[in-house]
Coordinates of C-alpha atoms in Angstrom, one line a residue:
X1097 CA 54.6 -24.7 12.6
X1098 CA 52.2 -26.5 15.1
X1099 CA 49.9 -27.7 12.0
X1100 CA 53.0 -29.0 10.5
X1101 CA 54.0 -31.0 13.8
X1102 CA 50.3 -31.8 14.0
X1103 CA 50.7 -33.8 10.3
X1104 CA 53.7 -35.3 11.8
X1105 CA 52.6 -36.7 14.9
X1106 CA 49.2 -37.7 12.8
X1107 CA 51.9 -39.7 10.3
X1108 CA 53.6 -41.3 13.0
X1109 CA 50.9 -42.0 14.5
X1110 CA 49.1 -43.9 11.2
X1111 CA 52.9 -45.7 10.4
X1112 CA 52.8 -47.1 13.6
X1113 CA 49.4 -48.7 12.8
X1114 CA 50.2 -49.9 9.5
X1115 CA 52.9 -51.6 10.2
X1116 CA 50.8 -53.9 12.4
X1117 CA 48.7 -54.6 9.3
X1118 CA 50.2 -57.1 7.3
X1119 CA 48.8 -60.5 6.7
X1120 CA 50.9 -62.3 9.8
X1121 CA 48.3 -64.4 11.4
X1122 CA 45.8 -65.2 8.4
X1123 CA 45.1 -68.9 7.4
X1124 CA 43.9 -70.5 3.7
X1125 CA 40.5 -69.7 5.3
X1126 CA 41.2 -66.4 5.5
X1127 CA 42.1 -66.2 2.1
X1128 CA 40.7 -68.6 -0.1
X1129 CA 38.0 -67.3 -2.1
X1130 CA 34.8 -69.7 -2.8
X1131 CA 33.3 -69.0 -6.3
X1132 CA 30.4 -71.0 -6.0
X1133 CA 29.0 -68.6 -3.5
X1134 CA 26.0 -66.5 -3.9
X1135 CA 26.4 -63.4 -5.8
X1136 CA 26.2 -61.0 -8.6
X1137 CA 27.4 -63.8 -10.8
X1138 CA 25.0 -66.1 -9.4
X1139 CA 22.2 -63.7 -8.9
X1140 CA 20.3 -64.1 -12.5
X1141 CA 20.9 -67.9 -12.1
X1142 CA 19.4 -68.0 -8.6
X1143 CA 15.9 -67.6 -8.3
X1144 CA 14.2 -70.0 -6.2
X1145 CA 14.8 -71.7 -3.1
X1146 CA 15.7 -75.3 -4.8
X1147 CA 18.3 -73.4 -7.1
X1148 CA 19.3 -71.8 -3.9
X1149 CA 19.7 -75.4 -2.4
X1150 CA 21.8 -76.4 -5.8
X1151 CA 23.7 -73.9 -5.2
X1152 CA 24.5 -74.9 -1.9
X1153 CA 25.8 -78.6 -3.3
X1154 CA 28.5 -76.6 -5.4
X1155 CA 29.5 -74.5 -2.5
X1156 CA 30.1 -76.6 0.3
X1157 CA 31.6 -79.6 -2.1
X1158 CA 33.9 -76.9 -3.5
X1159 CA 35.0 -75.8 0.8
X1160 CA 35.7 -79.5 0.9
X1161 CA 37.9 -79.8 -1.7
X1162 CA 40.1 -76.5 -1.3
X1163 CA 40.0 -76.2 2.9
X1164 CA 39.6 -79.7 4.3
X1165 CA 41.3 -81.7 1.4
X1166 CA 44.1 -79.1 1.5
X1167 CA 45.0 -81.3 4.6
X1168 CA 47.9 -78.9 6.4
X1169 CA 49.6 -81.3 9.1
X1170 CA 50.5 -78.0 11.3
X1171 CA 47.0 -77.7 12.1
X1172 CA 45.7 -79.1 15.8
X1173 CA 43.2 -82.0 14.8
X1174 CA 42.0 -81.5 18.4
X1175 CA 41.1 -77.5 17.8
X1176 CA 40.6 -76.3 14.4
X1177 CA 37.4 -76.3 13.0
X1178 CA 38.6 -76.9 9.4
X1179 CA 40.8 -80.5 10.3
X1180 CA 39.1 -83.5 9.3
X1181 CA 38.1 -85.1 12.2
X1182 CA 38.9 -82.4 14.8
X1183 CA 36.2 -82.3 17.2
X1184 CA 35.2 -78.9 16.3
X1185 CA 34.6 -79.9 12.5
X1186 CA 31.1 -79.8 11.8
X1187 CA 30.3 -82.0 9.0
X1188 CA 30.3 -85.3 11.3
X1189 CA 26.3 -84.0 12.4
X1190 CA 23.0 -84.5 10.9
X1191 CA 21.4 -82.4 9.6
X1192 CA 24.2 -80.0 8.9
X1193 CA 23.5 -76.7 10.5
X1194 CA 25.8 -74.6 8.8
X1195 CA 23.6 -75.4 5.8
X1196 CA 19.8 -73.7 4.9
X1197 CA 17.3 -76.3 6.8
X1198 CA 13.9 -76.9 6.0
X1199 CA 11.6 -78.1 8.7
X1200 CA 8.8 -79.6 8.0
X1201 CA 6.6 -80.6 10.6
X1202 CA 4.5 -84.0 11.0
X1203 CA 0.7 -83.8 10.8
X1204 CA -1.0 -80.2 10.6
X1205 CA 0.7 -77.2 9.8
X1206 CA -0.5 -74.0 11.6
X1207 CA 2.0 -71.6 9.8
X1208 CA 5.6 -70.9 8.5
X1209 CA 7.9 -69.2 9.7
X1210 CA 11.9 -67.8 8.1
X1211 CA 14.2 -68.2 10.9
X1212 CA 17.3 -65.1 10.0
X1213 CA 20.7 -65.9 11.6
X1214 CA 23.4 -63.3 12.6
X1215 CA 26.4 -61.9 11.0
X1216 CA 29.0 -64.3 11.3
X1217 CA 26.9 -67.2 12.4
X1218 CA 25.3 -69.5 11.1
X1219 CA 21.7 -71.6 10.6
X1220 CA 22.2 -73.6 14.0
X1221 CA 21.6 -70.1 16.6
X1222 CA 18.0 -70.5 15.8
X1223 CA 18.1 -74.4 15.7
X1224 CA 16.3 -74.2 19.6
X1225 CA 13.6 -72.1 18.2
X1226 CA 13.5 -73.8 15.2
X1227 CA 13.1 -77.7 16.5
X1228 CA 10.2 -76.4 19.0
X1229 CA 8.0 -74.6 16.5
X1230 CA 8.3 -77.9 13.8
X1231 CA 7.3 -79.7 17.1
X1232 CA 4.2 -77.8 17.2
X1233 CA 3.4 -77.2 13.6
X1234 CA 5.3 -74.6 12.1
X1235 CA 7.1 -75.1 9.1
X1236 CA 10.5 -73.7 10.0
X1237 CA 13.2 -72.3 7.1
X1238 CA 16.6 -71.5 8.6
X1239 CA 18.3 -70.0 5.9
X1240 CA 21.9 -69.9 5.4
X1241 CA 23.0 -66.2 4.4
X1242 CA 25.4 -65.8 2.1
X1243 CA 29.1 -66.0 3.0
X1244 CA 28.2 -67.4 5.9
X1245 CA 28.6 -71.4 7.4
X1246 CA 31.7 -72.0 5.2
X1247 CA 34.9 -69.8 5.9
X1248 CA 35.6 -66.6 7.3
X1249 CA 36.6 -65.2 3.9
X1250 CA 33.2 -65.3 2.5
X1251 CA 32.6 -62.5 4.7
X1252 CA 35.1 -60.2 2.5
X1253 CA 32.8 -59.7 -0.6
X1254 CA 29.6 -60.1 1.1
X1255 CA 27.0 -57.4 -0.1
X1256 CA 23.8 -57.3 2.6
X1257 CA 21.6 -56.3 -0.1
X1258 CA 22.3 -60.2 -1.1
X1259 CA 21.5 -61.2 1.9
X1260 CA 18.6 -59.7 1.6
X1261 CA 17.7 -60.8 -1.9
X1262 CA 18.4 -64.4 -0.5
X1263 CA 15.5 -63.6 2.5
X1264 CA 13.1 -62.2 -0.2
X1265 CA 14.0 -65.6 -1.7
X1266 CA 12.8 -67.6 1.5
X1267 CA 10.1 -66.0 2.2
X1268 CA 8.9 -66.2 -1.7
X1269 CA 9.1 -70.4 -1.2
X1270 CA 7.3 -70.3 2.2
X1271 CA 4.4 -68.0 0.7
X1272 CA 3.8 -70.3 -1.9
X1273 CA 4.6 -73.2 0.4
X1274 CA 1.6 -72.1 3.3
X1275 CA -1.5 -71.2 0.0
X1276 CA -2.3 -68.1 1.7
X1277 CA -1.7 -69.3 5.2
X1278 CA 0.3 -66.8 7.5
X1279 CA 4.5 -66.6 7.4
X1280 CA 6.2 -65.2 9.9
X1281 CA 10.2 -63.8 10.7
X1282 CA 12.2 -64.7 13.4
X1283 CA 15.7 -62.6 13.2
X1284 CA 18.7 -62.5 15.5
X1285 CA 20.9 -59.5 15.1
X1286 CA 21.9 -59.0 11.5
X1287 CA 18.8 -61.3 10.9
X1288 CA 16.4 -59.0 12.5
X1289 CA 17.8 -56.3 10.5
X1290 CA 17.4 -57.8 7.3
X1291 CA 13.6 -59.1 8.7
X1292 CA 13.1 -55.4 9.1
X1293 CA 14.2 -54.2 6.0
X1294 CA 12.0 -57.0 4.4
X1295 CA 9.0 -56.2 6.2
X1296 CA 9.0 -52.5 6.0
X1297 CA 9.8 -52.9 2.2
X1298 CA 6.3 -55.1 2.0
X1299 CA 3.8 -54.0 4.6
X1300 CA 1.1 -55.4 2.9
X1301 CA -0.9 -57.7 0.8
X1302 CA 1.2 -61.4 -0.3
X1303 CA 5.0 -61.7 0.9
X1304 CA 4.4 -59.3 4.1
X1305 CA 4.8 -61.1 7.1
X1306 CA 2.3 -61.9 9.5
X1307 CA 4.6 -60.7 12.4
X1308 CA 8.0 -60.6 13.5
X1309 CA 10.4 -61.8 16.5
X1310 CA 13.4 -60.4 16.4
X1311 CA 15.9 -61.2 19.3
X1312 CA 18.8 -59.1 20.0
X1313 CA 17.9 -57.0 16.9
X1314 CA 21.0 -55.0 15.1
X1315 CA 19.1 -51.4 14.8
X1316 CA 22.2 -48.9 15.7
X1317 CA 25.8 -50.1 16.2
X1318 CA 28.7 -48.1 17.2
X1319 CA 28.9 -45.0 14.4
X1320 CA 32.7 -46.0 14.4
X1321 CA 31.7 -49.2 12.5
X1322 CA 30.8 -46.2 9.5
X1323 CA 35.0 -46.0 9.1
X1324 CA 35.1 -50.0 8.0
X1325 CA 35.1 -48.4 4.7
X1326 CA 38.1 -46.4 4.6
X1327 CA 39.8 -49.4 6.6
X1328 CA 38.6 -51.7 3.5
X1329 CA 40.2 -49.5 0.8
X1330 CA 43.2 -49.2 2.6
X1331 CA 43.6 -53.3 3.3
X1332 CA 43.9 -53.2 -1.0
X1333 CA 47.0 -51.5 -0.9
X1334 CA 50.3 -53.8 -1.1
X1335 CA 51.4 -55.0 2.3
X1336 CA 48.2 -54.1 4.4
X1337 CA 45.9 -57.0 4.1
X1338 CA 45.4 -57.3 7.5
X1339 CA 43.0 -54.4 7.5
X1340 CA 40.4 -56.6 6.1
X1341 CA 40.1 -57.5 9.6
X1342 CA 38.8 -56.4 12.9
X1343 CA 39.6 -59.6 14.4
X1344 CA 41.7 -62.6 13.2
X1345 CA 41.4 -65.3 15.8
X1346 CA 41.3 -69.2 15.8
X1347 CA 38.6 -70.9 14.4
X1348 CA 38.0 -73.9 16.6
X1349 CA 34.0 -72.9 16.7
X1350 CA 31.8 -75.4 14.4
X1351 CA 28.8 -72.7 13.8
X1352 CA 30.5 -69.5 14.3
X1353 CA 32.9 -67.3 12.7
X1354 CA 36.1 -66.2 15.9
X1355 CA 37.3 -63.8 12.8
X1356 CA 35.5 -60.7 12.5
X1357 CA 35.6 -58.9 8.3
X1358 CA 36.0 -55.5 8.7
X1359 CA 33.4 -55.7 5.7
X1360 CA 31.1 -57.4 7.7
X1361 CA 30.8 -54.3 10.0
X1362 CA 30.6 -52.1 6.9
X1363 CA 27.3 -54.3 5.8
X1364 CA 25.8 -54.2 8.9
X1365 CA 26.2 -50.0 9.2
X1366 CA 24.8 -50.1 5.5
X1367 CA 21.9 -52.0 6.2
X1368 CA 20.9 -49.9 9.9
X1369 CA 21.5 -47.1 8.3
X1370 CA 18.9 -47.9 5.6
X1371 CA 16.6 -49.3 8.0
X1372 CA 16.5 -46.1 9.7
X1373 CA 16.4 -44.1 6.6
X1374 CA 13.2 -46.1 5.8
X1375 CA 11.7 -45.7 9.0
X1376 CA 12.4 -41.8 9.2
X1377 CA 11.2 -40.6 5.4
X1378 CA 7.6 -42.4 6.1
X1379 CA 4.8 -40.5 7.8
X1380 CA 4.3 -43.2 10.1
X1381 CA 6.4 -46.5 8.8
X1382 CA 3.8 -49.7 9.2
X1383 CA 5.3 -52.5 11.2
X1384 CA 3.5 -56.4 11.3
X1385 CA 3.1 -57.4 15.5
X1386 CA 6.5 -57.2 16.6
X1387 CA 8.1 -58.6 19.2
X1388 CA 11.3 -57.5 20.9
X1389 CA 13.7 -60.0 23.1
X1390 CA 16.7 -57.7 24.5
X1391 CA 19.3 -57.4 27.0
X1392 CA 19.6 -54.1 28.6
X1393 CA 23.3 -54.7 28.3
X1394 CA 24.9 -55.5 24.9
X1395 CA 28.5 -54.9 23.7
X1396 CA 27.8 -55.2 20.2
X1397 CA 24.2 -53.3 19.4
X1398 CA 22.2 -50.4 21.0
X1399 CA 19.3 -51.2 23.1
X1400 CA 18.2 -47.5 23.2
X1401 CA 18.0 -48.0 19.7
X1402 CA 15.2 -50.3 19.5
X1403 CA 13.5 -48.0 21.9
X1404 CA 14.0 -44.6 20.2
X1405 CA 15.3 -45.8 16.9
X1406 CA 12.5 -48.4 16.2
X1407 CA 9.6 -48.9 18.9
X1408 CA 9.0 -45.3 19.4
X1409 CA 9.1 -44.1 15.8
X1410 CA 6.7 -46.9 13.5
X1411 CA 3.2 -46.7 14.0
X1412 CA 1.7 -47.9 17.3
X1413 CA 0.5 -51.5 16.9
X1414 CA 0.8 -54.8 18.5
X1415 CA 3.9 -54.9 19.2
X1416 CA 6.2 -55.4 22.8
X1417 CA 9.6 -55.2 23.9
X1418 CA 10.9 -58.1 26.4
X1419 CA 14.0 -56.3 28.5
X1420 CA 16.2 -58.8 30.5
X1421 CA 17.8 -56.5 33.4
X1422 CA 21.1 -57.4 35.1
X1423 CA 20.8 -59.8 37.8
X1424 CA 20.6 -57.2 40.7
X1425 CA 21.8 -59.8 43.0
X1426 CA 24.8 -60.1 41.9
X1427 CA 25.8 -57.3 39.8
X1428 CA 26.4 -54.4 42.8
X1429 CA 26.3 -50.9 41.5
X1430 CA 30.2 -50.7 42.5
X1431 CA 31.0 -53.4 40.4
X1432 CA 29.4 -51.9 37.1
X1433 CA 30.7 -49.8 34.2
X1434 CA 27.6 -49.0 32.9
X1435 CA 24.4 -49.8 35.1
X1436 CA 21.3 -49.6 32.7
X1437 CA 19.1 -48.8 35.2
X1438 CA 18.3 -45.1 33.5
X1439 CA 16.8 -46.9 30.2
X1440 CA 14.8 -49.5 32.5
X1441 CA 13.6 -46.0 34.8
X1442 CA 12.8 -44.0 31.8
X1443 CA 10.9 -46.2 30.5
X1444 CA 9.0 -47.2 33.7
X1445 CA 8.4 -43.9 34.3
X1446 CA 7.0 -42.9 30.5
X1447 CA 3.3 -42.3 31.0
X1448 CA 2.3 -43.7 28.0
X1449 CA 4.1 -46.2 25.7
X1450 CA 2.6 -46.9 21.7
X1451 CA 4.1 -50.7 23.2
X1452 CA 4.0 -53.3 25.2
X1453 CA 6.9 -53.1 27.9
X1454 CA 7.8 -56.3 29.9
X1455 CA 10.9 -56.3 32.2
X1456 CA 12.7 -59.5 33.4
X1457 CA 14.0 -58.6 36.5
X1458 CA 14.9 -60.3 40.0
X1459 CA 11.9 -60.3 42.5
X1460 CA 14.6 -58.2 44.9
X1461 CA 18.1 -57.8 45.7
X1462 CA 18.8 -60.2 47.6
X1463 CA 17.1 -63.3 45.5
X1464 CA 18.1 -64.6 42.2
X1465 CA 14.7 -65.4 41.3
X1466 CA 13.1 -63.1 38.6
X1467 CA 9.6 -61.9 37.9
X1468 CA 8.4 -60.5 34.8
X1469 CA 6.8 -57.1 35.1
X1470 CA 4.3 -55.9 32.5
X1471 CA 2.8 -52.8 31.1
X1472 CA 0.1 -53.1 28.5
X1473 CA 0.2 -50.3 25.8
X1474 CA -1.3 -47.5 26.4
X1475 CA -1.8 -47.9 30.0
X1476 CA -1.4 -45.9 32.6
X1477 CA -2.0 -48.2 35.2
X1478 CA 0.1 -50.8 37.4
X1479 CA 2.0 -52.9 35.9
X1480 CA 0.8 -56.6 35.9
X1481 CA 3.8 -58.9 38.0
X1482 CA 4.8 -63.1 37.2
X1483 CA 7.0 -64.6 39.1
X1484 CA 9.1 -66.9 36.3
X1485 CA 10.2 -70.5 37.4
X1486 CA 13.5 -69.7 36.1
X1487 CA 16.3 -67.8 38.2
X1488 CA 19.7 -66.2 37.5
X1489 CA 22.3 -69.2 37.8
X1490 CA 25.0 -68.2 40.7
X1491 CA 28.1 -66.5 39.1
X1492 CA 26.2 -64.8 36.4
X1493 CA 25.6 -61.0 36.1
X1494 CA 23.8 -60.6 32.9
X1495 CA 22.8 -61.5 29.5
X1496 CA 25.0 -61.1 26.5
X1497 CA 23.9 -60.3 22.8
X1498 CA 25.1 -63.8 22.1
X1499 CA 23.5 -65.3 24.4
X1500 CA 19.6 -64.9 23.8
X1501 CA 18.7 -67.3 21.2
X1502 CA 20.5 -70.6 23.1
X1503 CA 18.8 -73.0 25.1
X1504 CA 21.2 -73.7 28.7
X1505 CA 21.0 -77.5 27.4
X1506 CA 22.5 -76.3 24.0
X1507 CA 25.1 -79.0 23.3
X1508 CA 27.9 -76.6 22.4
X1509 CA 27.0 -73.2 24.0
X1510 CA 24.9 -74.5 27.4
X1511 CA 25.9 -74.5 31.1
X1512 CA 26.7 -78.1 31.0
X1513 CA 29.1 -80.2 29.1
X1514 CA 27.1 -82.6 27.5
X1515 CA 27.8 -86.8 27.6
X1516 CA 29.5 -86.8 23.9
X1517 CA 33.1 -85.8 25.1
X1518 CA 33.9 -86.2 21.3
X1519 CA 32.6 -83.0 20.7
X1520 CA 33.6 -79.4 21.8
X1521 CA 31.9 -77.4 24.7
X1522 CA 32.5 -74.3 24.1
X1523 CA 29.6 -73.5 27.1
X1524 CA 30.2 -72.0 30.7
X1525 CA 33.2 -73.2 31.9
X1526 CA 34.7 -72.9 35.3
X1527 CA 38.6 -72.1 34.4
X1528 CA 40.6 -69.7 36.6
X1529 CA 44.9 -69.8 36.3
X1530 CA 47.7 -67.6 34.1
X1531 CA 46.5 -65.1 31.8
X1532 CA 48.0 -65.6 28.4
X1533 CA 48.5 -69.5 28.6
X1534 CA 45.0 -70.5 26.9
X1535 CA 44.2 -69.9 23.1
X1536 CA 40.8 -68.8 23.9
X1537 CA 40.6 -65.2 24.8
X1538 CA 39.5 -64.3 28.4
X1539 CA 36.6 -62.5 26.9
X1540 CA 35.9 -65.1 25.1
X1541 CA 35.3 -67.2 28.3
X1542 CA 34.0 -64.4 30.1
X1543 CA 30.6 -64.2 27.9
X1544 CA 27.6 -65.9 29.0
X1545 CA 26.5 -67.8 25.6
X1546 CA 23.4 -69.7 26.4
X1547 CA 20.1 -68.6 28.0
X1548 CA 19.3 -69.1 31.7
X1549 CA 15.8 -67.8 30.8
X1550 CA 15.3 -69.3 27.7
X1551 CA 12.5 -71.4 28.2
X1552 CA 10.6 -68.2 29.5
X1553 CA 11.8 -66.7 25.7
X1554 CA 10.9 -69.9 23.3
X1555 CA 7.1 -70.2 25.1
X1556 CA 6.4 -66.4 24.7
X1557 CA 7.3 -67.3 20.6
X1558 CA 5.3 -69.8 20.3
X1559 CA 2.3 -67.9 21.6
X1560 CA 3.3 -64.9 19.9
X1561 CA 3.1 -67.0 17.0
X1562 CA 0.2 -69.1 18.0
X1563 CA -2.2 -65.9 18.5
X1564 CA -1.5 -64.6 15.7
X1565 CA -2.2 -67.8 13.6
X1566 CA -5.0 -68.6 15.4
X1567 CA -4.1 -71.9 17.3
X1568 CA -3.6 -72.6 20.9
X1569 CA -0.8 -74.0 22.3
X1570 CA -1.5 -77.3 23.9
X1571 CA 2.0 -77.3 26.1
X1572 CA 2.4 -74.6 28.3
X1573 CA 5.6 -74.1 30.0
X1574 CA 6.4 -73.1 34.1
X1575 CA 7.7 -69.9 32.7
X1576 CA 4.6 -68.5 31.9
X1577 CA 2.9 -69.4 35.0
X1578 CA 3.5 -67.6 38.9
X1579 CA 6.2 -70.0 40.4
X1580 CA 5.5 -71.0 43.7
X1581 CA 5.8 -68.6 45.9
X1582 CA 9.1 -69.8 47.8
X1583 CA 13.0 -69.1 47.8
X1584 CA 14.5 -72.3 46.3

């Protein structure tokens, strides 16, 4: 009798669910299907960069014709990313950052390098890091991954071991590109996952990568993302479309999915899961120089798991992991949910570490200025202390996952609206009133999306990148120096 009222309750329970699946909510962009993207069909056809490039042509010609032609008069022009002429559509800029973007750099090259976006993004959240190095003679790919730039939708079929056969595509035109000169990755979330995978699948000899920077690396998300599967099957069924979605929200973003696939979480499980399975059947898995730009807090991927998942299980090497800490100042202990303050003591307090460890932290709690705090690896001794130019901006408490690769100036995503009111700023935002009146979400508005620090992050690239190339930088940056010693 109680099993049976157990089944009940459980059936209830899954009707009431259900019924809030349907396909209320979804636009043509939801739905639409582009069959000039990059796939199985497409695979054989595909197999260099320039056919990659041709492909391209077909695919975003073919998103004009069946999104923006479709012209639907319901739409806002001054909010939806997919009305012609709506300040949020993207195809008014040069070059087009939703697109794969080669960089080549004037005068000498000193290296390469395959810049890896994030699920759901797009080329133009490593544009900052990608601009700089060009500037000082880097050629710089920012590859579009498939399903991504266009429409949500392309993130239905998308298969990440395409994604990865399109990176293994890159880096083949950027080998052959450099004549034996060095390539390196730069991956943010997704993308460092798939620079991973790439690098651990060729750890030596042509193709492997000289090093890799990965920023906000996806190495462990929430093991509830391994259900996206079940919830795919079931969106097949008549009536229950909506369960191809996690998140169905408006798209008024020019670089960035707002609506979340649930198959987009089901690739991204996939692919940790065979990063990790690579990394625990070797003896001792071989990694390039690695560095590792994190937040100690991040809502969408582990940051213990680039510590035990990653760092602590490949071979010691040259590799470090940069830790931006809350802002002490303002973030009281009362205040938080989850202090990280455990992860940042155990691993001040571990002996020895096969890695570099340097925290960005504030110089005490009562001053928004931050130092950077330094243990070499292997040592046992003191930890070597800069004070950083840069400082927590007043009202902010911490980083954000999204947050690490944008430059505050960034026109969209930076703490100050820029000249060009013609444009959207979608940046930080001083807006306080009724909940429930604005389309945005109030998380939405409560993320930080741009880095206060940085400047601190692009200069320790580029000599990451430099060292390992052999070159010195001409320009250093403040960051990277003691700031003077005074309370500005």
């Amino acid at each position: 009798m109680l099993c049976s009222m157990k089944r009940l309750v459980v059936a209830l329970a899954l009707v009431t669910v259900l019924a809030g699946c349907g396909a209320d909510g979804l636009q043509p962009w939801h739905r639409v299907s582009l069959d000039s993207e990059y796939g199985q069909r497409s695979a054989i056809a595909v197999t260099s960069l320039e056919d990659y490039f041709a492909l391209e042509d077909a695919l975003f010609a073919e998103l004009d014709q069946k999104i923006y032609e479709a012209d639907d008069a319901t739409l806002d022009a001054s909010f939806s990313r997919y009305r012609s002429g709506s300040p949020a559509d993207p195809r008014g800029l040069q070059p087009d950052w939703n697109r794969t973007v080669l960089l080549e750099p004037e005068g000498k090259i000193h290296g390469s390098v395959l810049l890896l976006h994030g699920m759901s993004d797009s080329p133009y959240s490593l544009r900052a890091l990608g601009l700089r190095l060009q500037s000082e003679g880097y050629r710089c790919l920012l590859l579009r991954l498939p399903g991504h730039g266009t429409i949500p939708a392309g993130m239905l079929d998308l298969n990440w071991r395409e994604m990865a056969a399109v990176v293994a595509l890159g880096m083949q035109h950027l080998v052959d590109a450099s004549m034996g000169g060095s390539v390196h990755i730069i991956g943010y979330s997704t993308g460092a996952a798939l620079a991973l995978d790439y690098a651990l699948k060729n750890p030596a000899g042509v193709g492997s990568p000289a090093s890799l920077v990965l920023i906000s690396p996806a190495i462990a998300i929430s093991p509830a993302a391994g259900f996206a599967t079940i919830k795919r099957w079931a969106s097949m069924l008549p009536g229950l479309s909506g369960l191809a979605w996690l998140q169905v929200e408006p798209e008024f973003d020019p670089y960035k999915y707002n609506s979340f696939a649930t198959n987009a979480a089901e690739q991204v499980h996939r692919l940790t899961r065979a990063v990790s399975r690579v990394i625990s059947d070797a003896d001792a898995a071989v990694l390039p120089p690695t560095v590792v730009f994190k937040s100690t807090v991040d809502a969408t991927v582990s940051t213990e798991a680039v510590v035990d998942g990653l760092l602590l299980k490949v071979r010691p090497g040259e590799h470090e992991l940069v830790l931006f800490d809350i802002n002490r100042h303002a973030a009281t202990a009362a205040l938080l949910q989850d202090d990280p303050a455990p992860l940042t003591r155990r691993l001040s307090q571990k002996e020895e570490m096969p890695f570099t460890l340097t925290l960005i932290t504030n110089t005490s709690d009562d001053s928004q200025r931050v130092l950077a705090s330094s243990r070499k690896s292997g040592s046992r001794g003191d930890n070597e202390t800069k004070k950083l130019a840069e400082r927590w901006p007043e009202g902010v408490f911490s980083l954000s996952h999204v947050a690490l690769p944008f430059s505050p100036y960034d026109p969209l995503y930076g703490f100050k609206r820029p000249a060009d009111a013609s444009r959207i700023f979608l940046g930080s935002q001083a807006i306080q009133g009724e909940r429930g009146i604005l389309r945005i979400s109030q998380q939405y508005l409560l993320r930080l999306r741009s880095n206060p620090f940085f400047p601190y992050l692009e200069e320790r690239t580029l000599d990451w990148l430099d060292f390992r190339t052999g070159t010195s930088s001409e320009i250093g940056h403040s960051s990277l120096k003691d700031a003077p010693d005074v309370e500005r």
